[in-house]
Short mmCIF file of C-alpha atoms in Angstrom, two decimals:
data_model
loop_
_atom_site.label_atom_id
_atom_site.label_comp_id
_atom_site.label_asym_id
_atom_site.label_seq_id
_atom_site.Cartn_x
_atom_site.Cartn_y
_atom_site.Cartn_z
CA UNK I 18 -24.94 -1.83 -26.83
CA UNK I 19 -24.90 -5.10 -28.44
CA UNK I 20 -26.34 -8.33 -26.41
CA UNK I 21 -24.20 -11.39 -26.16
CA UNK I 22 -26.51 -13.19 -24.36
CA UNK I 23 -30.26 -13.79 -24.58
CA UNK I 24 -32.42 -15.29 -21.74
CA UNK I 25 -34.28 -14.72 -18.55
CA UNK I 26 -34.27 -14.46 -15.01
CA UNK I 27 -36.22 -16.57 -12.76
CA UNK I 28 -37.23 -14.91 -9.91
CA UNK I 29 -39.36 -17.58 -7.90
CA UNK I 30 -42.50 -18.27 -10.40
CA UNK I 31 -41.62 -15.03 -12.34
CA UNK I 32 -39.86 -15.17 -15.53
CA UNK I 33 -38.40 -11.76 -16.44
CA UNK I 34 -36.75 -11.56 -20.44
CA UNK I 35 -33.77 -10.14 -20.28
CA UNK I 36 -30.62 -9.22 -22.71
CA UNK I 37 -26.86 -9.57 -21.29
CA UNK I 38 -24.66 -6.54 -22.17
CA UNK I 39 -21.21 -5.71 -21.52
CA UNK I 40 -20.77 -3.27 -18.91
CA UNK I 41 -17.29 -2.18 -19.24
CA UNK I 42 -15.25 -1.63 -21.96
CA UNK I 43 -11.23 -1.68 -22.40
CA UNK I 44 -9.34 0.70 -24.18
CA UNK I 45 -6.07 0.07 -24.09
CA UNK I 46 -4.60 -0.12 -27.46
CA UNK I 47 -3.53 -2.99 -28.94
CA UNK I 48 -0.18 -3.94 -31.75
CA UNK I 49 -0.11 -6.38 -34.21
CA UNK I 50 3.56 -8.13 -35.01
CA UNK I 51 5.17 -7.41 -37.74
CA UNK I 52 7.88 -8.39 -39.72
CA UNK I 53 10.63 -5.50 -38.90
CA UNK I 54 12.62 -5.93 -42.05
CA UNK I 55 9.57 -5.07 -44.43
CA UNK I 56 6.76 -4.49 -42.15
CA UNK I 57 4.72 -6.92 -42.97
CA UNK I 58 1.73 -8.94 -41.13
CA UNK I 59 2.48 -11.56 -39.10
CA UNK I 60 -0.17 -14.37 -38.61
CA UNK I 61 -0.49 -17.37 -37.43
CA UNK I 62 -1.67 -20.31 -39.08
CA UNK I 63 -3.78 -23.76 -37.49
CA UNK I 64 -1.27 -26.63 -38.86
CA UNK I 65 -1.99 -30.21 -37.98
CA UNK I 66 1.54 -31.41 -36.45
CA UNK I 67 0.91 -35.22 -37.85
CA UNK I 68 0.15 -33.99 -41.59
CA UNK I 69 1.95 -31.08 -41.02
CA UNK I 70 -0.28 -28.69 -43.23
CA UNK I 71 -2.79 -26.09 -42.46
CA UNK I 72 -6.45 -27.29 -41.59
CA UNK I 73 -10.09 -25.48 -41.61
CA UNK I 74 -12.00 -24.25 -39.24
CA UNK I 75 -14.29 -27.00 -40.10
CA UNK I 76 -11.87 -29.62 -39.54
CA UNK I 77 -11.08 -28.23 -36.07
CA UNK I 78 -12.92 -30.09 -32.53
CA UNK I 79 -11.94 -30.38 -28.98
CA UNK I 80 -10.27 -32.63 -27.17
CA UNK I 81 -8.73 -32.91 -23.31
CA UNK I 82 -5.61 -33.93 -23.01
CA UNK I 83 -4.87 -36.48 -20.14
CA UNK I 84 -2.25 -36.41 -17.98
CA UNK I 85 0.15 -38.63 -20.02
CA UNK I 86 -0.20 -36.38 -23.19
CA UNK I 87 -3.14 -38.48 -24.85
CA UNK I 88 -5.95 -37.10 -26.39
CA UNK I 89 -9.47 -37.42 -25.46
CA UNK I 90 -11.77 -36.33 -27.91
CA UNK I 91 -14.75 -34.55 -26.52
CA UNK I 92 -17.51 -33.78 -29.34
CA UNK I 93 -19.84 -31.09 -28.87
CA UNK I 94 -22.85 -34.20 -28.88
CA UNK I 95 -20.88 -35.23 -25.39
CA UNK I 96 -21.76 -31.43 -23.91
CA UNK I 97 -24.95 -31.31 -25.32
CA UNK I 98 -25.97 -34.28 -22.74
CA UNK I 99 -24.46 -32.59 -20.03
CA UNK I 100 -27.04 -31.12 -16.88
CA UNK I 101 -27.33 -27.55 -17.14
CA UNK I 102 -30.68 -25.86 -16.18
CA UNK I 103 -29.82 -22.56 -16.89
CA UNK I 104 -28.59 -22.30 -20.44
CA UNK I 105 -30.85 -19.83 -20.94
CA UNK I 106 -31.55 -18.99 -17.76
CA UNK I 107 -30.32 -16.79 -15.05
CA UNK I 108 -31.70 -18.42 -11.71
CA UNK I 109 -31.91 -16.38 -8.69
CA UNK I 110 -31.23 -18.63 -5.96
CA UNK I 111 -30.30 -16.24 -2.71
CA UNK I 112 -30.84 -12.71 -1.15
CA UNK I 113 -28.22 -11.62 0.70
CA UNK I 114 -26.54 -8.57 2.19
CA UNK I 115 -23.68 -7.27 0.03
CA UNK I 116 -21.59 -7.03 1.94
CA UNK I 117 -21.28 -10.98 2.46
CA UNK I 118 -19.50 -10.92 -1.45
CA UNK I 119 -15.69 -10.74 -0.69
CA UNK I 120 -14.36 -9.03 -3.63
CA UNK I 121 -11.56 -11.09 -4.67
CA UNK I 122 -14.74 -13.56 -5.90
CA UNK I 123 -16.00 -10.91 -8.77
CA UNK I 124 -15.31 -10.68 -12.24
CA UNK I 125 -16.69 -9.38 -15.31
CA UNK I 126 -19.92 -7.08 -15.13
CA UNK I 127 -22.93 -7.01 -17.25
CA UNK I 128 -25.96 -5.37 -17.62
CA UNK I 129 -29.14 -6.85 -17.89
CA UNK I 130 -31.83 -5.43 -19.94
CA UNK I 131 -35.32 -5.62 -20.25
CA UNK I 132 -36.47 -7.25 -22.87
CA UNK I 133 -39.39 -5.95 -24.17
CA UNK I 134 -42.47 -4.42 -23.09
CA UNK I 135 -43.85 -7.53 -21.05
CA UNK I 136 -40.39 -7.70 -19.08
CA UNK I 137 -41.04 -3.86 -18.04
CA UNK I 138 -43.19 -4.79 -14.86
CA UNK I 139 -41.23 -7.33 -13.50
CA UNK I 140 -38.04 -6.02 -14.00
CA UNK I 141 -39.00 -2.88 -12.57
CA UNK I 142 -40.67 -5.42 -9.46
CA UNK I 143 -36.79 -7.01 -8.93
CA UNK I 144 -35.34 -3.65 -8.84
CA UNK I 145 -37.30 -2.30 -6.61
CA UNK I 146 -37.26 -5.31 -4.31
CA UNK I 147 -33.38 -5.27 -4.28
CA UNK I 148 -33.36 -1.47 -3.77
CA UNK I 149 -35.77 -1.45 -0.49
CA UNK I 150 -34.07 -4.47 0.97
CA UNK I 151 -30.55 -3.64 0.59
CA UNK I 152 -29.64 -6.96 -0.63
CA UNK I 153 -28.09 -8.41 -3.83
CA UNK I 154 -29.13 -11.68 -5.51
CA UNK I 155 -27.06 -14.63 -5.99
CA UNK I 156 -27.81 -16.51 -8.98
CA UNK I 157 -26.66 -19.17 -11.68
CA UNK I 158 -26.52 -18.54 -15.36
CA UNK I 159 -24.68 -20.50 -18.07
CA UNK I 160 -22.33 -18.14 -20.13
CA UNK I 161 -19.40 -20.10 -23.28
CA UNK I 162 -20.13 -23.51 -22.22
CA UNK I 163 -19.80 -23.70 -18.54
CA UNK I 164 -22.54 -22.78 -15.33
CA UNK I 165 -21.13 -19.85 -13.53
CA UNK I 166 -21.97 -17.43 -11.05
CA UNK I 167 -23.39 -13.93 -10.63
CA UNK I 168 -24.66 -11.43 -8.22
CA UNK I 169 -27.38 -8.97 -9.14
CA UNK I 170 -27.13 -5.92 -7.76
CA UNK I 171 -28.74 -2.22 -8.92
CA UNK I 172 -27.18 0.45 -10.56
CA UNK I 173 -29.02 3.77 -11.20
CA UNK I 174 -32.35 2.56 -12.51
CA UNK I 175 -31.05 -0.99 -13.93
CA UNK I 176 -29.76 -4.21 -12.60
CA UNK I 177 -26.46 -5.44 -12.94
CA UNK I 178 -24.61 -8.95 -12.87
CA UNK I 179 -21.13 -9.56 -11.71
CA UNK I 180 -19.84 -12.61 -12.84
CA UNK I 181 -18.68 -14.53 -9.60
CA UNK I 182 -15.33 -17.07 -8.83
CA UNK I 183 -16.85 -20.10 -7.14
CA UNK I 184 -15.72 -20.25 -3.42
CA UNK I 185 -12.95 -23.32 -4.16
CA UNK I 186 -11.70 -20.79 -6.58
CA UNK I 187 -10.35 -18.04 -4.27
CA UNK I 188 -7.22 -19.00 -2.79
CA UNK I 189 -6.19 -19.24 0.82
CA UNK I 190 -3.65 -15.79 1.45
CA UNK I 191 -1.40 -18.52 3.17
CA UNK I 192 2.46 -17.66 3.66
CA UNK I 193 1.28 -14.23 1.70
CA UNK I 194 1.29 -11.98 5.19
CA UNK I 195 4.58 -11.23 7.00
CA UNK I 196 5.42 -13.48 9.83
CA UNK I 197 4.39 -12.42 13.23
CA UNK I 198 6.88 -10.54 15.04
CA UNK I 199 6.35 -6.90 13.61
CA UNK I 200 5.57 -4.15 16.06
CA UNK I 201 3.69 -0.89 14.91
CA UNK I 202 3.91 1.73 17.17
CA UNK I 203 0.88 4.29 17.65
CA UNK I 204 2.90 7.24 16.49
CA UNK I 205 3.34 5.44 12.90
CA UNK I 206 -0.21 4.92 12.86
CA UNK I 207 -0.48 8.43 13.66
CA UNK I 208 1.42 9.05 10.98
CA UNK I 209 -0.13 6.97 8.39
CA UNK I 210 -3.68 8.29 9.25
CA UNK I 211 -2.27 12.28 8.64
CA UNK I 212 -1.43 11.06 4.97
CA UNK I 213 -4.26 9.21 4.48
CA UNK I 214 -6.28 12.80 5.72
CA UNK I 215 -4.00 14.51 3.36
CA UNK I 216 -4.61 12.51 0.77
CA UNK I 217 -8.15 12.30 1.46
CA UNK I 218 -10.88 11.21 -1.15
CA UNK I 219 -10.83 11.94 -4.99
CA UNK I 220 -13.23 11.67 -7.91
CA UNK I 221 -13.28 8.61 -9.09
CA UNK I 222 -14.42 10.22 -12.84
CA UNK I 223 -11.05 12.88 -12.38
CA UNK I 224 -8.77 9.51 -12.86
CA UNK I 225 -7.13 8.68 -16.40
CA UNK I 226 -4.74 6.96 -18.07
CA UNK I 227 -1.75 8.99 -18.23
CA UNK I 228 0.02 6.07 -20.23
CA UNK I 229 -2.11 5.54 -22.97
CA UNK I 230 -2.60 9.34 -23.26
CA UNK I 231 1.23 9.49 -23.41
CA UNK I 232 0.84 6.46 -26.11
CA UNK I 233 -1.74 7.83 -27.98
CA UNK I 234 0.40 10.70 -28.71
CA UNK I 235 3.26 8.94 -30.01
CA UNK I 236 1.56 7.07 -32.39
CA UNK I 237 -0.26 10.53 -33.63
CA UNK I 238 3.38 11.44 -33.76
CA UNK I 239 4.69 8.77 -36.07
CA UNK I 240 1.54 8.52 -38.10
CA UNK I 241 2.67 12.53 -38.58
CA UNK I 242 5.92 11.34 -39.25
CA UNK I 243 7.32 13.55 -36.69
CA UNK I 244 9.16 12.51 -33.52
CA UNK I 245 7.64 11.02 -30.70
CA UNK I 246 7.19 13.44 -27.54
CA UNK I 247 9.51 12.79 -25.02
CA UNK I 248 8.81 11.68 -21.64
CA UNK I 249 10.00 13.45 -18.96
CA UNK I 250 11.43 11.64 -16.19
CA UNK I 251 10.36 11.42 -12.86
CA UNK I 252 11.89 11.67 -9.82
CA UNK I 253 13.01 8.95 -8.22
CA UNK I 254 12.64 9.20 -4.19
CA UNK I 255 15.93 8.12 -2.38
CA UNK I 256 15.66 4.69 -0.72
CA UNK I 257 14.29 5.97 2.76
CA UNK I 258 15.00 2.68 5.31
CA UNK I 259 13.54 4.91 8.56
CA UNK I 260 9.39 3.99 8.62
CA UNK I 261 9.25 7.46 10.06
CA UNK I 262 10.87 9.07 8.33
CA UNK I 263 8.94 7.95 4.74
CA UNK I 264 5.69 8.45 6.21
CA UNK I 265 6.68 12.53 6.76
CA UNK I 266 8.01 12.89 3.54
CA UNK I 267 5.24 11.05 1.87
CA UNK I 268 2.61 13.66 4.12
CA UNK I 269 4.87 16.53 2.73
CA UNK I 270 4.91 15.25 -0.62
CA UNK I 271 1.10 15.08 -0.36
CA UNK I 272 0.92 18.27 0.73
CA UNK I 273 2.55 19.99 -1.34
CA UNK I 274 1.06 17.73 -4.61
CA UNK I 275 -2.26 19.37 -3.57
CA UNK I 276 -1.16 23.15 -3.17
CA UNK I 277 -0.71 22.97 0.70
CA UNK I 278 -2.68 22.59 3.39
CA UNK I 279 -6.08 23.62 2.61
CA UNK I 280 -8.22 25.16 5.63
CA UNK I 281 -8.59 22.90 8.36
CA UNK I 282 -6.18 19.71 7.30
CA UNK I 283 -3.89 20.94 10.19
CA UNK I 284 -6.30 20.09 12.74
CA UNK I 285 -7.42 16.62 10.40
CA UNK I 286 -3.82 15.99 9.35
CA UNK I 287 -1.28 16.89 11.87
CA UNK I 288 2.12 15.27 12.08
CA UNK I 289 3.39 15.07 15.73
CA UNK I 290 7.30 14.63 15.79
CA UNK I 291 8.29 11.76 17.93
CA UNK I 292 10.03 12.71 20.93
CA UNK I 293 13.50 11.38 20.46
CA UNK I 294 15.27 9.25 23.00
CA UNK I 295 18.08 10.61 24.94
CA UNK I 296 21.03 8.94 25.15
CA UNK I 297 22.61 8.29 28.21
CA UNK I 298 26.14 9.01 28.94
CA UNK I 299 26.90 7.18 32.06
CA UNK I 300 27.65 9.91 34.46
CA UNK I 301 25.22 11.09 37.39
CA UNK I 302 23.39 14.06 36.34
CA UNK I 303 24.39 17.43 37.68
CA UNK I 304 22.66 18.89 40.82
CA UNK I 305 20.62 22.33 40.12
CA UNK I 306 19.71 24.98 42.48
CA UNK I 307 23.43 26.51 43.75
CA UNK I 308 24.52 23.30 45.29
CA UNK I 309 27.29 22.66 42.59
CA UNK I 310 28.36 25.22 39.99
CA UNK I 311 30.17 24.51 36.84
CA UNK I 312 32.08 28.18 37.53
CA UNK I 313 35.64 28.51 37.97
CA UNK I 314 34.85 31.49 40.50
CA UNK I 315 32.64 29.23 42.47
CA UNK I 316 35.29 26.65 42.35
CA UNK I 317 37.67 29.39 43.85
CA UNK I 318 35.31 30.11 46.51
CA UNK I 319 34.65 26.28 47.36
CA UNK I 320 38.69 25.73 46.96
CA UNK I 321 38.96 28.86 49.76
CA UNK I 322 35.87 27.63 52.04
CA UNK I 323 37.43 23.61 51.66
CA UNK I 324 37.97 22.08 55.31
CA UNK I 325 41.33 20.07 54.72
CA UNK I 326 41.47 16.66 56.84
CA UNK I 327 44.62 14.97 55.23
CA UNK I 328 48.22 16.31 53.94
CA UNK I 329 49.84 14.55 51.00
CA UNK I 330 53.41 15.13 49.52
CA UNK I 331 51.68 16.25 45.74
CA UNK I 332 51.78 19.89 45.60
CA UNK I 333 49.02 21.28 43.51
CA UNK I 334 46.56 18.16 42.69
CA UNK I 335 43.48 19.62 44.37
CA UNK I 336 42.74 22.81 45.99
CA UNK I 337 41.99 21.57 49.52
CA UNK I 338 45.48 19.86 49.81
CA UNK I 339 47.13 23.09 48.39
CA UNK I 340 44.93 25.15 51.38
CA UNK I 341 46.10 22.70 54.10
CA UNK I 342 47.12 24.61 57.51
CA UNK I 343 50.34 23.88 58.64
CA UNK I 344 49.00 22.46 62.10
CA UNK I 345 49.06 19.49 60.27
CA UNK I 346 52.55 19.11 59.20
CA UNK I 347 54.72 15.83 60.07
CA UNK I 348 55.94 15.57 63.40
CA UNK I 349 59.39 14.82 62.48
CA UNK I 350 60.22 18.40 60.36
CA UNK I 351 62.14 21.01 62.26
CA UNK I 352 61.25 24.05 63.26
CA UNK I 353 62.10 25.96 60.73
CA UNK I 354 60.59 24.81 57.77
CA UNK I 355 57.30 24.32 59.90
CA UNK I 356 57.46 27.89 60.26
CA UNK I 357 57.85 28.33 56.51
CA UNK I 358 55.24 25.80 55.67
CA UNK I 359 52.81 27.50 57.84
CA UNK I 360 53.44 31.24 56.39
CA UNK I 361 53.09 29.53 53.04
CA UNK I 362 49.56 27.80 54.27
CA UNK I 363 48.78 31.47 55.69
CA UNK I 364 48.86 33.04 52.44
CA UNK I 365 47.73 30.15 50.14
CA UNK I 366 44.34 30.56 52.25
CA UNK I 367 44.03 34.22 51.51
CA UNK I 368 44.80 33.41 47.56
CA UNK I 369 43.12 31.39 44.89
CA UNK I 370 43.94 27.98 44.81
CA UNK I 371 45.25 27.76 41.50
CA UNK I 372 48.33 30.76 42.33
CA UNK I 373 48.98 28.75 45.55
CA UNK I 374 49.74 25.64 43.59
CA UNK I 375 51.87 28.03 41.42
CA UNK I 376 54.16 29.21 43.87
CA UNK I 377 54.82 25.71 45.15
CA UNK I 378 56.39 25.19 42.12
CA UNK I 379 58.20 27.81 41.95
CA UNK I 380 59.44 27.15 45.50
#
């Protein structure tokens, strides 16, 4: 690996020669534009806009450009004056646990080798040191021009440097979170924890880039001059608006993505269906236990068994008026059709209610 950056680290009175490497690499792939009509290269060109023709390298410095639009010129004599102790030097100025880093402050990563047999013993003495303590080391190195940074930290058998965001450069997460207000009940947490134990962990070295993989292929494909595969489409998951009822499909879906449930995820991953609230219909629920049966032959036998207190003129609303005795008939009716009322009563008593109202109407 090529160095971009030669120095040392000061660790207390200890000087330790180091080289910086890069410790990640991209590889994405990258276009150039053309021209579509012919193909050819387009570039760009440095043009002075006052002369209005294209300038040198040479003939190219720096300048900052105030808030009016003026130009300041700023020469590279002007930097050269400017305080910074560790041009060349990456100054350890803190040990401190890692987990006192928030993420959102690192950037780019380096590694830092030895340089040289002398810088053998001492870098082995940081790494060690780091290792047993279960620290990292904050530290300040100069890297294009500006004082930055970094937090050393070991990685197999060397030492690595994350470049760092100063602390006024992370931003507040204000007006990022949802306003207060939102309720999450324990059986979508439930929920969420059986996907995430469906889900469970992964190889980080088993993850690729599908897309540049697909990419990759297209371009062998036109370089071939043959058509470019084509993608297949995925399917798109119907806008789900219950919480509920996403977070079982996504378990499913998880499930089934891995081959089902493999032994034991039913005990580690087990979706409990909510227990669904019953809605309530306004009426006085129904007595158990024989004192009131939904039966027409226990209506019958209730009708029969019916103690009548009251006569009305409505023949056949209710089976106790139909099975009313004739004792209490009005006082003003003759004899006669007391007589037949009664014999009527008489036989309604020995029937079911609903032939008594029947003949009434008949009558």
């Amino acid at each position: 690996m090529r160095s971009i950056w030669n120095g040392a680290i000061s660790f207390g009175l200890v000087s330790i020669p180091i080289k910086l490497v890069n410790a990640t690499e991209s590889h994405s792939v990258s276009f150039r534009q053309i021209h579509t009509e012919d193909g050819g290269r387009i570039r760009y060109r440095k043009v002075c806009e006052l002369e209005d023709r294209e300038v040198t390298q040479a003939e190219i410095g720096k300048a900052y450009e105030d808030a009016d639009g003026s130009m300041i010129p700023i020469t590279d004599e002007d930097l050269s004056h400017l305080p910074i102790p560790t041009a060349r030097t990456i100054e350890i100025v803190a040990f401190v646990p890692e987990e006192r880093i928030d993420p959102l402050q690192m950037g780019s990563a380096y590694y830092l080798a030895a340089s040289g047999a002398p810088a053998a013993k001492p870098y082995t003495l940081l790494r060690e040191a780091l290792k047993r303590s279960n620290r990292v080391a904050i530290a300040k190195f100069a890297l294009r021009g500006r004082e930055r940074l970094g937090m050393l930290r070991v990685v197999g058998d060397a030492i690595a440097m994350h470049s760092l965001l100063w602390p006024d450069e992370v931003r507040a997460p204000e007006g990022v979170a949802p306003d207060a207000g939102v309720t999450v009940r324990d059986q979508e947490l439930d929920l969420a924890d059986a996907l995430m134990d469906t889900l469970g962990e992964i190889d980080l070295d088993d993850l690729h880039d599908e897309y540049q993989e697909a990419l990759e292929e297209v371009i062998a494909a036109k370089s071939a001059g043959e058509a470019p595969p084509e993608a297949r489409e995925e399917e798109r998951p119907g806008k789900v608006l219950d919480l509920m009822a996403a977070l079982e499909s996504s378990v499913r879906a998880a499930r089934e993505s891995r081959g089902g449930e493999e032994p034991g995820a039913a005990e580690e991953a087990e979706v409990r269906p909510l227990p669904r609230a019953q809605k309530s219909s306004g009426r006085a629920p129904k007595e158990t236990g024989g004192k009131k049966s939904t039966s027409a032959a226990a209506k019958k036998t209730a009708a029969k068994k019916a103690a009548p207190k009251k006569s009305t003129a409505a023949a056949g609303k209710s089976t106790a008026k139909s099975a009313q005795p004739a004792k209490k008939a009005t006082a003003g009716s003759t004899a006669k059709k007391t007589a037949g009322r009664s014999a009527a009563a008489k036989s309604t008593a020995k029937t079911p209610a609903k032939k008594a109202a029947s003949r009434k109407r008949s009558a």
